[in-house]
PDB file of C-alpha atoms in Angstrom:
ATOM      1  CA  UNK A  25      41.093 115.267 -13.717  1.00 48.00           C
ATOM      2  CA  UNK A  26      38.670 113.535 -16.090  1.00 51.00           C
ATOM      3  CA  UNK A  27      36.208 115.824 -17.863  1.00 54.00           C
ATOM      4  CA  UNK A  28      33.238 113.522 -17.329  1.00 62.00           C
ATOM      5  CA  UNK A  29      33.212 113.776 -13.537  1.00 62.00           C
ATOM      6  CA  UNK A  30      29.805 115.026 -12.628  1.00 68.00           C
ATOM      7  CA  UNK A  31      28.889 116.391  -9.202  1.00 67.00           C
ATOM      8  CA  UNK A  32      27.052 113.132  -8.523  1.00 72.00           C
ATOM      9  CA  UNK A  33      30.175 111.083  -9.285  1.00 73.00           C
ATOM     10  CA  UNK A  34      32.295 113.316  -7.099  1.00 69.00           C
ATOM     11  CA  UNK A  35      29.834 113.140  -4.223  1.00 72.00           C
ATOM     12  CA  UNK A  36      29.841 109.344  -4.562  1.00 76.00           C
ATOM     13  CA  UNK A  37      33.641 109.488  -4.456  1.00 74.00           C
ATOM     14  CA  UNK A  38      33.403 111.580  -1.303  1.00 73.00           C
ATOM     15  CA  UNK A  39      31.179 108.967   0.331  1.00 76.00           C
ATOM     16  CA  UNK A  40      33.655 106.258  -0.665  1.00 77.00           C
ATOM     17  CA  UNK A  41      36.524 108.243   0.878  1.00 74.00           C
ATOM     18  CA  UNK A  42      34.488 108.592   4.097  1.00 76.00           C
ATOM     19  CA  UNK A  43      33.931 104.844   4.132  1.00 81.00           C
ATOM     20  CA  UNK A  44      37.620 104.185   3.465  1.00 75.00           C
ATOM     21  CA  UNK A  45      38.531 106.470   6.351  1.00 74.00           C
ATOM     22  CA  UNK A  46      36.342 104.600   8.805  1.00 79.00           C
ATOM     23  CA  UNK A  47      37.448 101.193   7.554  1.00 79.00           C
ATOM     24  CA  UNK A  48      41.134 102.133   7.695  1.00 72.00           C
ATOM     25  CA  UNK A  49      40.812 103.516  11.196  1.00 74.00           C
ATOM     26  CA  UNK A  50      38.901 100.505  12.515  1.00 82.00           C
ATOM     27  CA  UNK A  51      41.126  97.855  10.948  1.00 76.00           C
ATOM     28  CA  UNK A  52      44.384  99.492  11.946  1.00 73.00           C
ATOM     29  CA  UNK A  53      43.165 100.202  15.451  1.00 77.00           C
ATOM     30  CA  UNK A  54      42.027  96.606  15.909  1.00 81.00           C
ATOM     31  CA  UNK A  55      45.322  95.184  14.684  1.00 76.00           C
ATOM     32  CA  UNK A  56      47.412  97.522  16.748  1.00 75.00           C
ATOM     33  CA  UNK A  57      45.347  96.941  19.894  1.00 83.00           C
ATOM     34  CA  UNK A  58      45.967  93.217  19.517  1.00 83.00           C
ATOM     35  CA  UNK A  59      49.725  93.684  19.022  1.00 79.00           C
ATOM     36  CA  UNK A  60      49.938  96.123  21.931  1.00 81.00           C
ATOM     37  CA  UNK A  61      48.020  93.837  24.292  1.00 87.00           C
ATOM     38  CA  UNK A  62      50.099  90.816  23.293  1.00 86.00           C
ATOM     39  CA  UNK A  63      53.432  92.559  23.774  1.00 83.00           C
ATOM     40  CA  UNK A  64      52.381  94.068  27.086  1.00 86.00           C
ATOM     41  CA  UNK A  65      51.156  90.667  28.283  1.00 89.00           C
ATOM     42  CA  UNK A  66      54.225  88.650  27.360  1.00 88.00           C
ATOM     43  CA  UNK A  67      56.737  91.157  28.697  1.00 87.00           C
ATOM     44  CA  UNK A  68      54.740  91.923  31.842  1.00 89.00           C
ATOM     45  CA  UNK A  69      54.169  88.232  32.502  1.00 89.00           C
ATOM     46  CA  UNK A  70      57.853  87.508  32.060  1.00 88.00           C
ATOM     47  CA  UNK A  71      58.769  90.176  34.621  1.00 88.00           C
ATOM     48  CA  UNK A  72      56.339  88.711  37.158  1.00 88.00           C
ATOM     49  CA  UNK A  73      57.605  85.183  36.514  1.00 86.00           C
ATOM     50  CA  UNK A  74      61.235  86.228  36.951  1.00 84.00           C
ATOM     51  CA  UNK A  75      60.526  88.054  40.179  1.00 83.00           C
ATOM     52  CA  UNK A  76      58.984  84.874  41.584  1.00 84.00           C
ATOM     53  CA  UNK A  77      61.674  82.487  40.293  1.00 80.00           C
ATOM     54  CA  UNK A  78      64.236  81.686  42.997  1.00 78.00           C
ATOM     55  CA  UNK A  79      66.475  79.413  40.896  1.00 83.00           C
ATOM     56  CA  UNK A  80      67.868  82.146  38.665  1.00 84.00           C
ATOM     57  CA  UNK A  81      71.158  83.975  39.007  1.00 87.00           C
ATOM     58  CA  UNK A  82      70.663  87.547  40.328  1.00 87.00           C
ATOM     59  CA  UNK A  83      72.686  89.128  37.509  1.00 89.00           C
ATOM     60  CA  UNK A  84      70.761  87.209  34.845  1.00 89.00           C
ATOM     61  CA  UNK A  85      67.481  88.171  36.517  1.00 88.00           C
ATOM     62  CA  UNK A  86      68.466  91.855  36.504  1.00 90.00           C
ATOM     63  CA  UNK A  87      69.426  91.852  32.801  1.00 91.00           C
ATOM     64  CA  UNK A  88      66.409  89.795  31.745  1.00 90.00           C
ATOM     65  CA  UNK A  89      64.091  92.189  33.591  1.00 90.00           C
ATOM     66  CA  UNK A  90      65.815  95.141  31.911  1.00 93.00           C
ATOM     67  CA  UNK A  91      65.104  93.582  28.502  1.00 93.00           C
ATOM     68  CA  UNK A  92      61.485  92.835  29.417  1.00 91.00           C
ATOM     69  CA  UNK A  93      60.964  96.393  30.690  1.00 92.00           C
ATOM     70  CA  UNK A  94      62.526  97.689  27.450  1.00 93.00           C
ATOM     71  CA  UNK A  95      59.982  95.539  25.585  1.00 90.00           C
ATOM     72  CA  UNK A  96      57.168  97.119  27.609  1.00 90.00           C
ATOM     73  CA  UNK A  97      58.442 100.636  26.910  1.00 92.00           C
ATOM     74  CA  UNK A  98      58.842  99.985  23.184  1.00 91.00           C
ATOM     75  CA  UNK A  99      55.343  98.513  23.115  1.00 87.00           C
ATOM     76  CA  UNK A 100      53.818 101.596  24.704  1.00 87.00           C
ATOM     77  CA  UNK A 101      55.796 103.907  22.380  1.00 88.00           C
ATOM     78  CA  UNK A 102      54.608 101.879  19.393  1.00 86.00           C
ATOM     79  CA  UNK A 103      51.015 102.106  20.592  1.00 83.00           C
ATOM     80  CA  UNK A 104      51.259 105.882  20.953  1.00 84.00           C
ATOM     81  CA  UNK A 105      52.881 106.354  17.539  1.00 87.00           C
ATOM     82  CA  UNK A 106      50.360 104.036  15.898  1.00 83.00           C
ATOM     83  CA  UNK A 107      47.485 105.987  17.425  1.00 80.00           C
ATOM     84  CA  UNK A 108      48.910 109.250  16.079  1.00 83.00           C
ATOM     85  CA  UNK A 109      49.352 107.759  12.597  1.00 84.00           C
ATOM     86  CA  UNK A 110      45.793 106.366  12.637  1.00 79.00           C
ATOM     87  CA  UNK A 111      44.433 109.774  13.623  1.00 78.00           C
ATOM     88  CA  UNK A 112      46.421 111.430  10.849  1.00 82.00           C
ATOM     89  CA  UNK A 113      45.126 108.981   8.242  1.00 79.00           C
ATOM     90  CA  UNK A 114      41.550 109.426   9.420  1.00 76.00           C
ATOM     91  CA  UNK A 115      41.981 113.202   9.361  1.00 78.00           C
ATOM     92  CA  UNK A 116      43.475 113.066   5.876  1.00 79.00           C
ATOM     93  CA  UNK A 117      40.573 111.037   4.518  1.00 75.00           C
ATOM     94  CA  UNK A 118      38.013 113.215   6.259  1.00 75.00           C
ATOM     95  CA  UNK A 119      39.597 116.403   4.914  1.00 76.00           C
ATOM     96  CA  UNK A 120      39.798 114.903   1.429  1.00 74.00           C
ATOM     97  CA  UNK A 121      36.137 113.949   1.563  1.00 73.00           C
ATOM     98  CA  UNK A 122      35.154 117.425   2.769  1.00 72.00           C
ATOM     99  CA  UNK A 123      37.325 118.961   0.057  1.00 73.00           C
ATOM    100  CA  UNK A 124      35.653 116.876  -2.650  1.00 70.00           C
ATOM    101  CA  UNK A 125      32.161 117.754  -1.408  1.00 68.00           C
ATOM    102  CA  UNK A 126      32.759 121.488  -1.068  1.00 70.00           C
ATOM    103  CA  UNK A 127      34.602 121.915  -4.327  1.00 65.00           C
ATOM    104  CA  UNK A 128      31.974 119.925  -6.156  1.00 61.00           C
ATOM    105  CA  UNK A 129      29.185 122.085  -4.825  1.00 58.00           C
ATOM    106  CA  UNK A 130      31.076 125.378  -5.246  1.00 57.00           C
ATOM    107  CA  UNK A 131      32.549 124.717  -8.692  1.00 56.00           C
ATOM    108  CA  UNK A 132      29.579 122.875 -10.207  1.00 58.00           C
ATOM    109  CA  UNK A 133      31.461 119.671 -10.830  1.00 54.00           C
ATOM    110  CA  UNK A 134      34.830 121.140 -11.800  1.00 56.00           C
ATOM    111  CA  UNK A 135      36.923 120.737  -8.651  1.00 52.00           C
ATOM    112  CA  UNK A 136      40.664 121.083  -8.365  1.00 51.00           C
ATOM    113  CA  UNK A 137      42.619 117.936  -7.493  1.00 54.00           C
ATOM    114  CA  UNK A 138      40.758 116.705  -4.394  1.00 55.00           C
ATOM    115  CA  UNK A 139      43.462 114.546  -2.832  1.00 64.00           C
ATOM    116  CA  UNK A 140      46.766 115.808  -1.477  1.00 71.00           C
ATOM    117  CA  UNK A 141      48.902 112.966  -2.794  1.00 74.00           C
ATOM    118  CA  UNK A 142      52.146 114.285  -1.264  1.00 81.00           C
ATOM    119  CA  UNK A 143      50.565 114.277   2.212  1.00 80.00           C
ATOM    120  CA  UNK A 144      49.249 110.763   1.653  1.00 80.00           C
ATOM    121  CA  UNK A 145      52.730 109.583   0.592  1.00 85.00           C
ATOM    122  CA  UNK A 146      54.192 111.137   3.746  1.00 87.00           C
ATOM    123  CA  UNK A 147      51.617 109.386   5.933  1.00 84.00           C
ATOM    124  CA  UNK A 148      52.260 106.050   4.234  1.00 85.00           C
ATOM    125  CA  UNK A 149      56.028 106.437   4.724  1.00 88.00           C
ATOM    126  CA  UNK A 150      55.515 107.241   8.430  1.00 86.00           C
ATOM    127  CA  UNK A 151      53.199 104.290   8.835  1.00 85.00           C
ATOM    128  CA  UNK A 152      55.764 101.948   7.275  1.00 86.00           C
ATOM    129  CA  UNK A 153      58.475 103.167   9.665  1.00 87.00           C
ATOM    130  CA  UNK A 154      56.208 102.811  12.690  1.00 85.00           C
ATOM    131  CA  UNK A 155      55.151  99.346  11.489  1.00 84.00           C
ATOM    132  CA  UNK A 156      58.658  97.984  12.093  1.00 89.00           C
ATOM    133  CA  UNK A 157      58.767  99.239  15.680  1.00 86.00           C
ATOM    134  CA  UNK A 158      56.184  96.645  16.698  1.00 83.00           C
ATOM    135  CA  UNK A 159      58.744  93.877  16.174  1.00 89.00           C
ATOM    136  CA  UNK A 160      61.214  95.331  18.693  1.00 91.00           C
ATOM    137  CA  UNK A 161      59.111  94.365  21.716  1.00 88.00           C
ATOM    138  CA  UNK A 162      58.980  90.624  20.865  1.00 90.00           C
ATOM    139  CA  UNK A 163      62.742  90.734  20.186  1.00 93.00           C
ATOM    140  CA  UNK A 164      63.270  92.251  23.638  1.00 91.00           C
ATOM    141  CA  UNK A 165      61.168  89.436  25.068  1.00 90.00           C
ATOM    142  CA  UNK A 166      63.241  86.778  23.292  1.00 92.00           C
ATOM    143  CA  UNK A 167      66.544  88.317  24.410  1.00 93.00           C
ATOM    144  CA  UNK A 168      65.275  88.523  27.988  1.00 91.00           C
ATOM    145  CA  UNK A 169      64.105  84.917  27.772  1.00 90.00           C
ATOM    146  CA  UNK A 170      67.503  83.708  26.555  1.00 91.00           C
ATOM    147  CA  UNK A 171      69.239  85.622  29.349  1.00 90.00           C
ATOM    148  CA  UNK A 172      66.819  84.175  31.913  1.00 88.00           C
ATOM    149  CA  UNK A 173      67.281  80.585  30.728  1.00 87.00           C
ATOM    150  CA  UNK A 174      71.061  80.966  30.693  1.00 87.00           C
ATOM    151  CA  UNK A 175      70.903  82.223  34.279  1.00 81.00           C
ATOM    152  CA  UNK A 176      68.980  79.208  35.586  1.00 71.00           C
ATOM    153  CA  UNK A 177      70.985  77.093  37.982  1.00 60.00           C
TER     154      UNK A 177
END
């Protein structure tokens, strides 16, 4: 840790970490809400359309609906996992900010390392794995769509 970090600099860093926490939470939540709503809409709409389409083979309809339902399930699982990851990131930033503030006040500007880098790396790795799950739902939709079109008579 640099020797010239004064309590004022560390408190400013704490405020920046608070701001980063809020920004990260808001941006990620907005993006993931949009993805979740889109995937739920396309898969749900496809199920409704197939149920009302008389000119499709019954076997193709069944398999297409299975793929669309799988897309809905994956979408909901992704939404739940993304919410957990967002909460963990926000909690990490909040704890880091609190840690910086308290150590700065208690140690008169000579805090220990304020950020748990290993925990941050773990959260980033989890977030990257969860990120890829969001693409499974559109793939399910496309597979269901191909099955449905092949079953049209």
